[in-house]
Short mmCIF file of C-alpha atoms in Angstrom, two decimals:
data_model
loop_
_atom_site.label_atom_id
_atom_site.label_comp_id
_atom_site.label_asym_id
_atom_site.label_seq_id
_atom_site.Cartn_x
_atom_site.Cartn_y
_atom_site.Cartn_z
CA UNK A 1 -30.57 -28.45 -30.36
CA UNK A 2 -27.46 -26.45 -29.29
CA UNK A 3 -29.35 -23.18 -29.61
CA UNK A 4 -32.20 -24.57 -27.38
CA UNK A 5 -29.61 -25.65 -24.70
CA UNK A 6 -28.08 -22.25 -24.74
CA UNK A 7 -31.51 -20.68 -24.37
CA UNK A 8 -32.37 -23.01 -21.40
CA UNK A 9 -29.07 -21.97 -19.82
CA UNK A 10 -29.97 -18.34 -20.13
CA UNK A 11 -33.15 -18.81 -18.59
CA UNK A 12 -31.92 -21.02 -15.65
CA UNK A 13 -28.90 -18.70 -14.86
CA UNK A 14 -30.97 -15.54 -15.17
CA UNK A 15 -29.00 -14.06 -18.17
CA UNK A 16 -32.14 -12.96 -19.79
CA UNK A 17 -34.19 -12.07 -16.79
CA UNK A 18 -33.18 -8.54 -15.69
CA UNK A 19 -30.43 -6.03 -16.05
CA UNK A 20 -27.33 -7.89 -17.12
CA UNK A 21 -25.28 -5.31 -15.13
CA UNK A 22 -27.05 -6.45 -11.87
CA UNK A 23 -26.01 -10.08 -12.48
CA UNK A 24 -29.58 -11.10 -13.66
CA UNK A 25 -30.22 -12.64 -10.31
CA UNK A 26 -33.47 -10.70 -9.45
CA UNK A 27 -36.69 -11.86 -10.74
CA UNK A 28 -39.70 -9.57 -10.51
CA UNK A 29 -43.28 -10.17 -11.27
CA UNK A 30 -45.71 -7.23 -11.75
CA UNK A 31 -49.33 -7.91 -11.06
CA UNK A 32 -51.07 -5.51 -13.54
CA UNK A 33 -51.61 -1.97 -12.67
CA UNK A 34 -50.79 -2.34 -9.09
CA UNK A 35 -47.30 -1.96 -7.52
CA UNK A 36 -47.38 -5.40 -5.99
CA UNK A 37 -43.78 -6.45 -6.77
CA UNK A 38 -42.95 -9.82 -5.57
CA UNK A 39 -39.43 -11.14 -5.42
CA UNK A 40 -39.81 -14.82 -6.55
CA UNK A 41 -36.12 -15.73 -6.26
CA UNK A 42 -35.65 -14.08 -2.83
CA UNK A 43 -35.18 -16.28 0.33
CA UNK A 44 -34.98 -15.29 3.81
CA UNK A 45 -31.39 -15.36 5.01
CA UNK A 46 -30.82 -18.14 7.69
CA UNK A 47 -28.95 -15.69 9.98
CA UNK A 48 -31.68 -13.14 9.72
CA UNK A 49 -29.36 -10.48 7.96
CA UNK A 50 -31.86 -7.87 6.96
CA UNK A 51 -31.80 -4.15 7.44
CA UNK A 52 -32.75 -3.19 11.12
CA UNK A 53 -35.33 -0.31 10.83
CA UNK A 54 -38.07 0.97 12.99
CA UNK A 55 -41.41 2.93 12.39
CA UNK A 56 -42.71 4.86 15.48
CA UNK A 57 -45.34 7.63 15.91
CA UNK A 58 -44.62 10.14 18.68
CA UNK A 59 -47.57 12.52 18.10
CA UNK A 60 -50.34 11.87 19.08
CA UNK A 61 -49.35 9.82 21.89
CA UNK A 62 -52.45 7.55 21.39
CA UNK A 63 -50.77 6.20 18.35
CA UNK A 64 -47.54 5.46 20.01
CA UNK A 65 -46.88 1.58 19.81
CA UNK A 66 -44.42 -0.06 22.08
CA UNK A 67 -41.61 -1.55 19.85
CA UNK A 68 -42.90 0.43 16.88
CA UNK A 69 -45.00 -0.58 13.87
CA UNK A 70 -44.71 -3.52 11.54
CA UNK A 71 -43.55 -2.37 8.15
CA UNK A 72 -41.57 -3.33 5.04
CA UNK A 73 -38.55 -1.30 4.03
CA UNK A 74 -37.80 -0.39 0.48
CA UNK A 75 -34.93 -2.06 -1.20
CA UNK A 76 -33.93 1.29 -2.90
CA UNK A 77 -33.07 4.80 -1.60
CA UNK A 78 -30.34 5.55 0.94
CA UNK A 79 -31.31 5.17 4.56
CA UNK A 80 -29.27 7.26 7.05
CA UNK A 81 -27.67 4.27 8.76
CA UNK A 82 -27.20 4.92 12.52
CA UNK A 83 -29.56 7.84 12.30
CA UNK A 84 -33.26 8.56 12.24
CA UNK A 85 -35.73 10.91 10.51
CA UNK A 86 -38.49 12.28 12.57
CA UNK A 87 -40.75 14.92 11.10
CA UNK A 88 -44.40 15.97 10.60
CA UNK A 89 -46.47 13.82 8.33
CA UNK A 90 -48.81 14.77 5.58
CA UNK A 91 -51.28 12.60 3.81
CA UNK A 92 -51.43 13.30 0.22
CA UNK A 93 -54.83 11.56 -0.60
CA UNK A 94 -53.05 10.61 -3.81
CA UNK A 95 -51.31 7.57 -5.00
CA UNK A 96 -48.48 9.80 -6.31
CA UNK A 97 -48.15 8.08 -9.56
CA UNK A 98 -48.54 11.19 -11.68
CA UNK A 99 -46.13 13.90 -10.41
CA UNK A 100 -48.30 16.68 -11.92
CA UNK A 101 -51.22 15.48 -9.93
CA UNK A 102 -49.54 15.97 -6.57
CA UNK A 103 -50.83 19.19 -4.97
CA UNK A 104 -48.55 20.39 -2.11
CA UNK A 105 -51.44 22.77 -1.05
CA UNK A 106 -53.89 20.00 -0.63
CA UNK A 107 -53.89 16.93 1.61
CA UNK A 108 -54.26 16.61 5.46
CA UNK A 109 -54.21 17.93 7.94
CA UNK A 110 -55.75 21.12 7.09
CA UNK A 111 -53.42 24.11 7.29
CA UNK A 112 -53.92 27.91 7.27
CA UNK A 113 -54.59 29.95 4.22
CA UNK A 114 -52.35 32.47 2.68
CA UNK A 115 -53.24 35.93 1.36
CA UNK A 116 -54.64 34.38 -1.81
CA UNK A 117 -56.90 32.05 0.09
CA UNK A 118 -54.77 29.04 -0.85
CA UNK A 119 -53.83 26.55 1.91
CA UNK A 120 -50.18 26.64 2.90
CA UNK A 121 -47.94 24.11 1.22
CA UNK A 122 -46.38 21.19 3.15
CA UNK A 123 -43.62 22.60 5.31
CA UNK A 124 -40.27 21.04 4.52
CA UNK A 125 -38.87 18.69 5.85
CA UNK A 126 -41.69 16.41 6.03
CA UNK A 127 -42.70 12.72 5.61
CA UNK A 128 -45.29 12.09 2.94
CA UNK A 129 -47.99 9.36 3.18
CA UNK A 130 -49.35 8.09 -0.17
CA UNK A 131 -51.79 5.31 -1.07
CA UNK A 132 -50.61 2.08 -2.56
CA UNK A 133 -51.58 1.23 -6.05
CA UNK A 134 -51.49 2.39 -9.62
CA UNK A 135 -47.74 2.09 -10.22
CA UNK A 136 -44.56 0.85 -8.84
CA UNK A 137 -43.09 1.74 -5.56
CA UNK A 138 -40.18 3.41 -7.16
CA UNK A 139 -42.35 5.78 -9.08
CA UNK A 140 -44.17 6.81 -6.15
CA UNK A 141 -41.04 7.65 -4.06
CA UNK A 142 -39.39 9.25 -6.87
CA UNK A 143 -42.37 11.77 -7.41
CA UNK A 144 -42.39 12.36 -3.66
CA UNK A 145 -38.72 13.07 -3.70
CA UNK A 146 -39.08 15.57 -6.54
CA UNK A 147 -41.59 17.61 -4.58
CA UNK A 148 -39.40 17.70 -1.49
CA UNK A 149 -40.43 14.91 0.80
CA UNK A 150 -37.58 13.82 3.14
CA UNK A 151 -39.30 10.14 3.54
CA UNK A 152 -42.34 8.33 2.29
CA UNK A 153 -44.87 6.01 3.94
CA UNK A 154 -46.96 4.04 1.55
CA UNK A 155 -50.24 3.02 3.09
CA UNK A 156 -51.24 -0.59 2.11
CA UNK A 157 -54.66 -0.92 0.52
CA UNK A 158 -55.06 -4.72 1.19
CA UNK A 159 -54.93 -6.67 4.32
CA UNK A 160 -52.91 -9.70 5.28
CA UNK A 161 -55.16 -12.83 5.19
CA UNK A 162 -53.83 -13.51 8.64
CA UNK A 163 -55.41 -10.18 10.04
CA UNK A 164 -58.88 -11.74 9.69
CA UNK A 165 -61.50 -9.32 10.82
CA UNK A 166 -59.18 -6.84 12.37
CA UNK A 167 -58.55 -5.41 8.90
CA UNK A 168 -60.80 -4.68 6.03
CA UNK A 169 -59.34 -4.39 2.50
CA UNK A 170 -60.42 -1.56 0.20
CA UNK A 171 -63.14 -2.37 -2.26
CA UNK A 172 -61.94 -4.69 -5.06
CA UNK A 173 -58.79 -5.74 -3.14
CA UNK A 174 -58.45 -9.40 -1.97
CA UNK A 175 -56.38 -10.15 1.18
CA UNK A 176 -52.66 -11.12 0.71
CA UNK A 177 -50.84 -14.11 2.10
CA UNK A 178 -47.87 -11.85 2.86
CA UNK A 179 -46.93 -8.27 2.40
CA UNK A 180 -44.91 -7.54 -0.92
CA UNK A 181 -41.27 -6.68 -0.93
CA UNK A 182 -40.64 -2.96 -1.79
CA UNK A 183 -38.33 -4.10 -4.73
CA UNK A 184 -36.37 -1.69 -7.02
CA UNK A 185 -38.04 -1.87 -10.55
CA UNK A 186 -34.61 -1.37 -12.17
CA UNK A 187 -34.71 2.32 -12.14
CA UNK A 188 -34.29 3.31 -8.54
CA UNK A 189 -30.69 4.34 -8.52
CA UNK A 190 -31.69 8.02 -8.56
CA UNK A 191 -33.66 7.76 -5.31
CA UNK A 192 -31.92 9.07 -2.17
CA UNK A 193 -34.80 9.31 0.31
CA UNK A 194 -35.95 6.22 2.36
CA UNK A 195 -39.46 4.68 2.22
CA UNK A 196 -41.57 2.15 4.19
CA UNK A 197 -44.68 0.19 3.36
CA UNK A 198 -47.16 0.48 6.43
CA UNK A 199 -49.77 -2.38 7.03
CA UNK A 200 -53.24 -1.39 6.19
CA UNK A 201 -54.76 -1.73 9.74
CA UNK A 202 -52.10 0.58 11.05
CA UNK A 203 -52.21 2.96 8.11
CA UNK A 204 -55.94 3.35 8.34
CA UNK A 205 -55.64 4.63 11.78
CA UNK A 206 -53.00 7.13 10.94
CA UNK A 207 -55.03 8.43 7.90
CA UNK A 208 -58.03 8.84 10.21
CA UNK A 209 -55.99 10.82 12.57
CA UNK A 210 -54.59 13.36 10.02
CA UNK A 211 -58.04 13.54 8.14
CA UNK A 212 -59.47 14.73 11.49
CA UNK A 213 -56.78 17.50 11.06
CA UNK A 214 -54.66 16.41 13.98
CA UNK A 215 -50.94 16.69 13.46
CA UNK A 216 -49.06 13.45 13.38
CA UNK A 217 -45.24 13.20 13.99
CA UNK A 218 -43.61 10.08 12.68
CA UNK A 219 -40.10 8.58 13.04
CA UNK A 220 -38.18 6.33 10.73
CA UNK A 221 -35.03 4.81 12.42
CA UNK A 222 -32.21 2.73 11.11
CA UNK A 223 -29.55 1.00 13.04
CA UNK A 224 -26.78 -1.46 12.51
CA UNK A 225 -25.79 -4.38 14.89
CA UNK A 226 -22.76 -3.06 16.86
CA UNK A 227 -21.78 -5.95 19.13
CA UNK A 228 -18.14 -4.99 19.56
CA UNK A 229 -15.09 -2.81 18.57
CA UNK A 230 -14.58 -4.44 15.20
CA UNK A 231 -17.05 -4.21 12.19
CA UNK A 232 -17.31 -6.93 9.61
CA UNK A 233 -18.32 -6.03 6.07
CA UNK A 234 -18.52 -8.00 2.75
CA UNK A 235 -19.01 -7.24 -0.84
CA UNK A 236 -20.89 -9.57 -3.18
CA UNK A 237 -19.95 -8.96 -6.84
CA UNK A 238 -18.59 -10.53 -9.95
CA UNK A 239 -15.32 -9.69 -11.91
CA UNK A 240 -17.50 -8.26 -14.72
CA UNK A 241 -19.83 -6.06 -12.51
CA UNK A 242 -19.57 -2.51 -13.92
CA UNK A 243 -21.50 -0.97 -10.89
CA UNK A 244 -18.95 -1.95 -8.32
CA UNK A 245 -15.81 -0.82 -10.32
CA UNK A 246 -15.58 2.75 -8.80
CA UNK A 247 -16.08 1.36 -5.26
CA UNK A 248 -13.22 -1.11 -5.88
CA UNK A 249 -10.99 1.78 -7.06
CA UNK A 250 -11.91 4.15 -4.15
CA UNK A 251 -12.22 2.05 -1.05
CA UNK A 252 -8.71 0.76 -0.73
CA UNK A 253 -7.41 3.72 1.32
CA UNK A 254 -10.50 3.41 3.49
CA UNK A 255 -9.78 -0.18 4.11
CA UNK A 256 -6.29 0.69 5.10
CA UNK A 257 -7.27 3.49 7.35
CA UNK A 258 -9.68 1.37 9.25
CA UNK A 259 -7.06 -1.35 9.63
CA UNK A 260 -7.69 -4.15 12.20
CA UNK A 261 -10.84 -2.42 13.43
CA UNK A 262 -12.78 -3.58 10.19
CA UNK A 263 -12.63 -7.03 8.51
CA UNK A 264 -13.46 -7.10 4.89
CA UNK A 265 -14.43 -10.23 3.02
CA UNK A 266 -14.87 -10.09 -0.81
CA UNK A 267 -17.51 -12.60 -1.98
CA UNK A 268 -17.66 -13.91 -5.71
CA UNK A 269 -21.21 -14.50 -7.00
CA UNK A 270 -21.57 -17.81 -8.98
CA UNK A 271 -24.47 -20.18 -9.88
CA UNK A 272 -24.98 -23.73 -8.80
CA UNK A 273 -24.95 -25.45 -12.32
CA UNK A 274 -26.27 -28.64 -10.88
CA UNK A 275 -29.32 -26.98 -9.41
CA UNK A 276 -29.75 -24.98 -12.56
CA UNK A 277 -29.82 -28.13 -14.74
CA UNK A 278 -26.61 -27.46 -16.39
CA UNK A 279 -25.22 -31.00 -15.70
CA UNK A 280 -26.94 -33.79 -17.75
CA UNK A 281 -27.78 -37.28 -16.84
CA UNK A 282 -24.55 -38.51 -18.58
CA UNK A 283 -22.60 -35.71 -16.70
CA UNK A 284 -22.22 -33.64 -19.81
CA UNK A 285 -22.24 -29.77 -19.46
CA UNK A 286 -25.54 -28.65 -20.82
CA UNK A 287 -24.91 -24.98 -20.57
CA UNK A 288 -22.09 -24.58 -23.23
CA UNK A 289 -19.36 -22.07 -22.05
CA UNK A 290 -21.28 -20.63 -18.99
CA UNK A 291 -19.93 -23.20 -16.66
CA UNK A 292 -16.61 -25.00 -15.55
CA UNK A 293 -16.20 -28.44 -14.04
CA UNK A 294 -18.61 -29.99 -16.47
CA UNK A 295 -21.41 -27.67 -15.61
CA UNK A 296 -21.00 -27.42 -11.85
CA UNK A 297 -20.00 -23.71 -11.47
CA UNK A 298 -21.56 -21.17 -13.68
CA UNK A 299 -21.88 -17.36 -14.33
CA UNK A 300 -23.88 -15.36 -16.69
CA UNK A 301 -22.31 -14.24 -19.94
CA UNK A 302 -21.39 -10.64 -19.53
CA UNK A 303 -21.95 -9.54 -23.02
CA UNK A 304 -24.86 -11.89 -23.66
CA UNK A 305 -23.14 -13.50 -26.64
CA UNK A 306 -22.12 -17.15 -26.11
CA UNK A 307 -20.13 -17.26 -29.38
CA UNK A 308 -17.61 -14.55 -28.59
CA UNK A 309 -16.14 -12.27 -25.89
CA UNK A 310 -15.91 -13.11 -22.28
CA UNK A 311 -17.74 -16.35 -21.39
CA UNK A 312 -19.36 -17.26 -18.02
CA UNK A 313 -16.57 -19.92 -17.51
CA UNK A 314 -14.11 -17.10 -17.83
CA UNK A 315 -15.88 -15.23 -15.07
CA UNK A 316 -15.94 -18.22 -12.82
CA UNK A 317 -12.09 -18.73 -13.38
CA UNK A 318 -11.36 -15.13 -12.45
CA UNK A 319 -13.71 -15.38 -9.47
CA UNK A 320 -11.69 -18.29 -8.36
CA UNK A 321 -8.37 -16.52 -8.90
CA UNK A 322 -9.60 -13.58 -6.68
CA UNK A 323 -10.73 -15.97 -4.04
CA UNK A 324 -7.27 -17.44 -3.77
CA UNK A 325 -5.47 -14.07 -3.74
CA UNK A 326 -7.73 -13.01 -0.79
CA UNK A 327 -7.06 -16.23 0.94
CA UNK A 328 -3.30 -15.73 0.84
CA UNK A 329 -3.12 -11.85 1.16
CA UNK A 330 -6.14 -10.63 2.90
CA UNK A 331 -7.75 -13.35 4.98
CA UNK A 332 -5.37 -13.08 7.87
CA UNK A 333 -5.76 -9.21 8.49
CA UNK A 334 -9.05 -8.52 6.74
CA UNK A 335 -7.43 -5.63 4.88
CA UNK A 336 -5.70 -7.37 1.94
CA UNK A 337 -3.73 -4.48 0.27
CA UNK A 338 -2.49 -6.82 -2.39
CA UNK A 339 -5.92 -7.99 -3.26
CA UNK A 340 -7.21 -4.49 -3.82
CA UNK A 341 -4.00 -3.71 -5.86
CA UNK A 342 -4.64 -6.73 -8.12
CA UNK A 343 -8.31 -5.92 -8.66
CA UNK A 344 -7.43 -2.48 -9.71
CA UNK A 345 -4.48 -3.78 -11.86
CA UNK A 346 -6.84 -6.22 -13.51
CA UNK A 347 -9.44 -3.58 -14.33
CA UNK A 348 -6.88 -1.30 -15.63
CA UNK A 349 -5.06 -3.87 -17.89
CA UNK A 350 -7.17 -6.85 -18.54
CA UNK A 351 -10.93 -5.86 -18.22
CA UNK A 352 -11.72 -6.11 -22.03
CA UNK A 353 -12.88 -8.88 -24.35
CA UNK A 354 -9.27 -9.50 -25.72
CA UNK A 355 -7.37 -9.61 -22.43
CA UNK A 356 -9.94 -10.86 -19.81
CA UNK A 357 -8.70 -14.43 -19.83
CA UNK A 358 -5.16 -13.63 -21.41
CA UNK A 359 -2.72 -15.38 -19.07
CA UNK A 360 0.06 -12.95 -19.88
CA UNK A 361 -2.21 -10.00 -18.89
CA UNK A 362 -3.26 -11.69 -15.74
CA UNK A 363 0.31 -12.43 -14.77
CA UNK A 364 1.33 -8.82 -15.58
CA UNK A 365 -1.45 -7.62 -13.28
CA UNK A 366 -0.21 -9.89 -10.39
CA UNK A 367 3.32 -8.71 -10.88
CA UNK A 368 2.40 -5.11 -10.50
CA UNK A 369 0.22 -6.00 -7.37
CA UNK A 370 3.13 -7.90 -5.96
CA UNK A 371 1.13 -11.08 -6.02
CA UNK A 372 3.02 -14.40 -6.35
CA UNK A 373 1.36 -16.06 -9.39
CA UNK A 374 2.78 -19.51 -8.60
CA UNK A 375 1.28 -19.56 -5.28
CA UNK A 376 -2.11 -18.46 -6.70
CA UNK A 377 -2.08 -21.00 -9.50
CA UNK A 378 -1.20 -23.74 -6.92
CA UNK A 379 -4.18 -22.57 -4.74
CA UNK A 380 -6.51 -22.72 -7.89
CA UNK A 381 -5.33 -26.27 -8.65
CA UNK A 382 -5.31 -27.62 -5.06
CA UNK A 383 -8.97 -26.51 -4.46
CA UNK A 384 -10.08 -28.74 -7.23
CA UNK A 385 -9.31 -26.89 -10.51
CA UNK A 386 -11.61 -25.90 -13.20
CA UNK A 387 -11.53 -28.91 -15.36
CA UNK A 388 -13.51 -32.23 -15.59
CA UNK A 389 -16.19 -33.32 -13.29
CA UNK A 390 -14.56 -32.55 -10.10
CA UNK A 391 -15.64 -30.66 -7.01
CA UNK A 392 -13.90 -27.31 -6.17
CA UNK A 393 -13.70 -26.77 -2.48
CA UNK A 394 -13.46 -22.95 -2.62
CA UNK A 395 -16.33 -22.54 -5.23
CA UNK A 396 -18.39 -25.01 -3.17
CA UNK A 397 -17.86 -22.88 -0.08
CA UNK A 398 -18.91 -19.70 -2.15
CA UNK A 399 -22.12 -21.34 -3.12
CA UNK A 400 -22.85 -22.15 0.34
CA UNK A 401 -22.11 -18.60 1.57
CA UNK A 402 -24.39 -17.15 -1.21
CA UNK A 403 -27.36 -19.52 -0.06
CA UNK A 404 -26.72 -18.49 3.67
CA UNK A 405 -26.54 -14.77 2.85
CA UNK A 406 -29.79 -14.80 0.55
CA UNK A 407 -28.21 -12.32 -1.73
CA UNK A 408 -30.23 -12.11 -5.10
CA UNK A 409 -29.05 -8.84 -6.61
CA UNK A 410 -25.71 -7.61 -7.41
CA UNK A 411 -23.61 -5.81 -6.22
CA UNK A 412 -24.67 -6.22 -2.50
CA UNK A 413 -22.84 -4.89 0.64
CA UNK A 414 -23.25 -6.16 4.01
CA UNK A 415 -22.17 -4.53 7.26
CA UNK A 416 -22.25 -6.62 10.35
CA UNK A 417 -24.52 -9.01 8.32
CA UNK A 418 -27.04 -6.25 7.55
CA UNK A 419 -27.71 -5.46 3.90
CA UNK A 420 -26.78 -1.78 3.13
CA UNK A 421 -29.19 -0.01 0.82
CA UNK A 422 -28.51 2.62 -1.75
CA UNK A 423 -25.66 3.04 -4.26
CA UNK A 424 -22.51 1.24 -3.89
CA UNK A 425 -20.32 4.35 -3.15
CA UNK A 426 -17.56 5.06 -0.57
CA UNK A 427 -19.59 7.61 1.52
CA UNK A 428 -22.55 5.25 1.93
CA UNK A 429 -20.29 2.26 2.69
CA UNK A 430 -18.01 4.14 4.99
CA UNK A 431 -20.74 5.75 7.07
CA UNK A 432 -22.44 2.40 7.57
CA UNK A 433 -19.22 0.89 8.76
CA UNK A 434 -18.61 3.62 11.23
CA UNK A 435 -22.12 3.21 12.49
CA UNK A 436 -21.48 -0.44 13.26
CA UNK A 437 -19.00 0.16 16.09
CA UNK A 438 -20.20 -0.27 19.60
CA UNK A 439 -20.47 2.85 21.82
CA UNK A 440 -17.05 4.38 22.69
CA UNK A 441 -15.01 2.28 20.26
CA UNK A 442 -15.44 4.27 17.09
CA UNK A 443 -11.98 4.75 15.46
CA UNK A 444 -10.43 8.08 14.82
CA UNK A 445 -10.84 7.89 11.16
CA UNK A 446 -14.70 7.64 11.62
CA UNK A 447 -14.96 10.55 13.87
CA UNK A 448 -12.76 12.80 11.70
CA UNK A 449 -14.09 11.77 8.36
CA UNK A 450 -17.58 10.19 8.58
CA UNK A 451 -19.27 13.52 8.41
CA UNK A 452 -16.77 15.14 6.18
CA UNK A 453 -18.16 16.49 2.90
CA UNK A 454 -15.12 14.87 0.93
CA UNK A 455 -14.58 11.62 2.73
CA UNK A 456 -12.14 10.25 0.31
CA UNK A 457 -9.81 13.15 0.55
CA UNK A 458 -10.22 13.20 4.35
CA UNK A 459 -9.23 9.55 4.57
CA UNK A 460 -6.25 10.03 2.47
CA UNK A 461 -5.04 13.21 4.21
CA UNK A 462 -6.31 12.25 7.78
CA UNK A 463 -8.03 15.41 8.19
CA UNK A 464 -11.26 17.07 6.77
CA UNK A 465 -10.84 19.89 4.33
CA UNK A 466 -8.31 20.82 1.65
CA UNK A 467 -4.62 21.19 2.19
CA UNK A 468 -4.86 24.98 1.41
CA UNK A 469 -7.57 25.31 4.31
CA UNK A 470 -5.29 23.40 6.60
CA UNK A 471 -2.41 25.54 5.92
CA UNK A 472 -4.41 28.80 6.20
CA UNK A 473 -5.18 30.35 9.57
CA UNK A 474 -8.73 29.45 10.70
CA UNK A 475 -11.18 32.31 11.91
CA UNK A 476 -10.98 31.02 15.34
CA UNK A 477 -7.21 30.97 15.37
CA UNK A 478 -7.30 34.42 13.92
CA UNK A 479 -9.39 35.76 16.77
CA UNK A 480 -7.30 34.09 19.39
CA UNK A 481 -4.22 35.57 17.83
CA UNK A 482 -5.72 39.05 17.79
CA UNK A 483 -6.79 38.67 21.37
CA UNK A 484 -3.30 37.53 22.25
CA UNK A 485 -1.82 40.55 20.45
CA UNK A 486 -4.25 42.90 22.21
CA UNK A 487 -3.30 41.49 25.59
CA UNK A 488 0.38 41.62 24.78
CA UNK A 489 0.09 45.33 23.86
CA UNK A 490 -2.01 46.06 26.91
CA UNK A 491 0.69 44.54 29.10
CA UNK A 492 3.45 46.23 27.26
CA UNK A 493 1.66 49.66 27.48
CA UNK A 494 1.02 49.16 31.22
CA UNK A 495 4.76 48.34 31.73
CA UNK A 496 5.83 51.34 29.79
CA UNK A 497 3.40 53.52 31.64
CA UNK A 498 4.79 52.31 35.00
CA UNK A 499 8.30 52.84 33.71
CA UNK A 500 7.49 56.36 32.61
CA UNK A 501 5.79 57.17 35.96
CA UNK A 502 8.98 55.87 37.66
CA UNK A 503 11.28 58.03 35.62
CA UNK A 504 9.14 61.06 36.23
CA UNK A 505 9.20 60.49 39.96
CA UNK A 506 12.91 60.21 39.89
CA UNK A 507 13.30 63.34 37.96
CA UNK A 508 11.00 65.23 40.37
CA UNK A 509 12.92 63.87 43.29
CA UNK A 510 16.25 65.00 41.67
CA UNK A 511 14.74 68.53 41.04
CA UNK A 512 13.57 68.78 44.69
CA UNK A 513 16.99 67.63 45.93
CA UNK A 514 18.84 70.20 43.83
CA UNK A 515 16.31 72.94 45.13
CA UNK A 516 16.30 72.20 48.73
CA UNK A 517 19.98 73.23 49.45
CA UNK A 518 19.36 76.74 47.80
CA UNK A 519 16.28 77.15 49.81
CA UNK A 520 18.23 76.35 52.98
CA UNK A 521 21.01 78.86 52.32
CA UNK A 522 18.57 81.57 51.53
CA UNK A 523 16.77 80.98 54.81
CA UNK A 524 19.98 81.05 56.70
CA UNK A 525 21.07 84.37 55.08
CA UNK A 526 17.64 85.88 55.91
CA UNK A 527 18.08 84.91 59.54
CA UNK A 528 21.50 86.56 59.81
CA UNK A 529 20.29 89.79 58.29
CA UNK A 530 17.62 90.13 60.89
CA UNK A 531 19.89 89.74 63.70
CA UNK A 532 22.21 92.52 62.74
CA UNK A 533 19.23 94.99 62.20
CA UNK A 534 18.01 94.00 65.62
CA UNK A 535 21.45 94.85 66.99
CA UNK A 536 21.34 98.28 65.44
CA UNK A 537 18.11 99.30 67.00
CA UNK A 538 19.03 98.08 70.33
#
């Protein structure tokens, strides 16, 4: 009986349905050999917090559509938030499921031939259109990335049922009630290029254009809501999520540098045990040690072993502790330096099976983070505690926030309530935050470091580049210095030349002054001699 209850708890909480490192929250269904992945557990957020992207065609003008084309954006890859990708498009006439079958010298539009009579390859950078079907979206985009595509448009092969007669599905394909979600199949972490799914009625027009050998230029654009001069960002994770550890270690300096211009909210992902069936009719906890408060608040077992190691209840307790630390040390300013310090101290000292729930280790982490343990214990108790069948106000609030956000996969980062795709790394998140400021309000740290190759070092040093580079003389400064030296020597030479001329003139004048009296005496003597001679002849 006990084993069956544990098994039921695992199914209800997602412990066995998906990657444990991702929280087991994503349930995917595969419909055979097609790539129609549906996200059964997904819900549309009430606040509409979805990535804002746009798909538009600029060439030919006849395909330009006001407001852009309807599409679905992949939940993998790294979009250039705040930027766009506008390139020539090639149609592969291939589903891109087999890497070796993709011929870069084929497809449409037709290009010129090289000397060997082979059609020229697709000219990078380009956006590649491939047909849907045959394999997962991730596999298609990965293969396209390997051959050099900068972005991918997947052309749907079935119509929406709502399109009625305006769209005709491919033979053997039935209409769909809704477009599929371009979900990650669990292996998409290596994909860095963006991709969209284009609805069939639109994709057919684009394919017809390129197959008529007409050039098509398509643009993929991403933006973030930027209502004011302060960006709000939040991270959904759990204390046992290994994927978010590097981010939690690295982003503290960025949070400090952004200061009051960005407001951070850490969110702890827990499950509603009552909805998951963990609270029996008699009020007894049906999910063993996965839950606290007699089954009300639960978390997956991080090591998938209910009989040893860290339990789900331990994860809930640590989640509540971090919520209290944030409430007392970070909620007021949105930076929360002690919260970052505690999380890092905990990961360094206590993130093992032996010490995860060890009170002495937790207390030691708080001391090193300058967190008052007494205040935090009081917060955890006053919110409702973790014992008996009682409601905990903080954990209830977290459940409500989870439902409102619609988050189903961990870790998840939101900037201005928009889900950020791609890996959870400092450069990705920092660029997204910097793209969320309204025009003219971007803080200095963003303008200095957002485009810097080493953003972490730039944020720490307040300048882009290494210390050695900063201390060395740049090429521009060297040129200016040389120009200054040349100008100085030119002026100095001119002054010296003028001085030399002046001295020469003075010397000449002195010589002339000395010579003139002699010449005058000689002329006088000559005049006297003539007079005497004249006297003798007369």
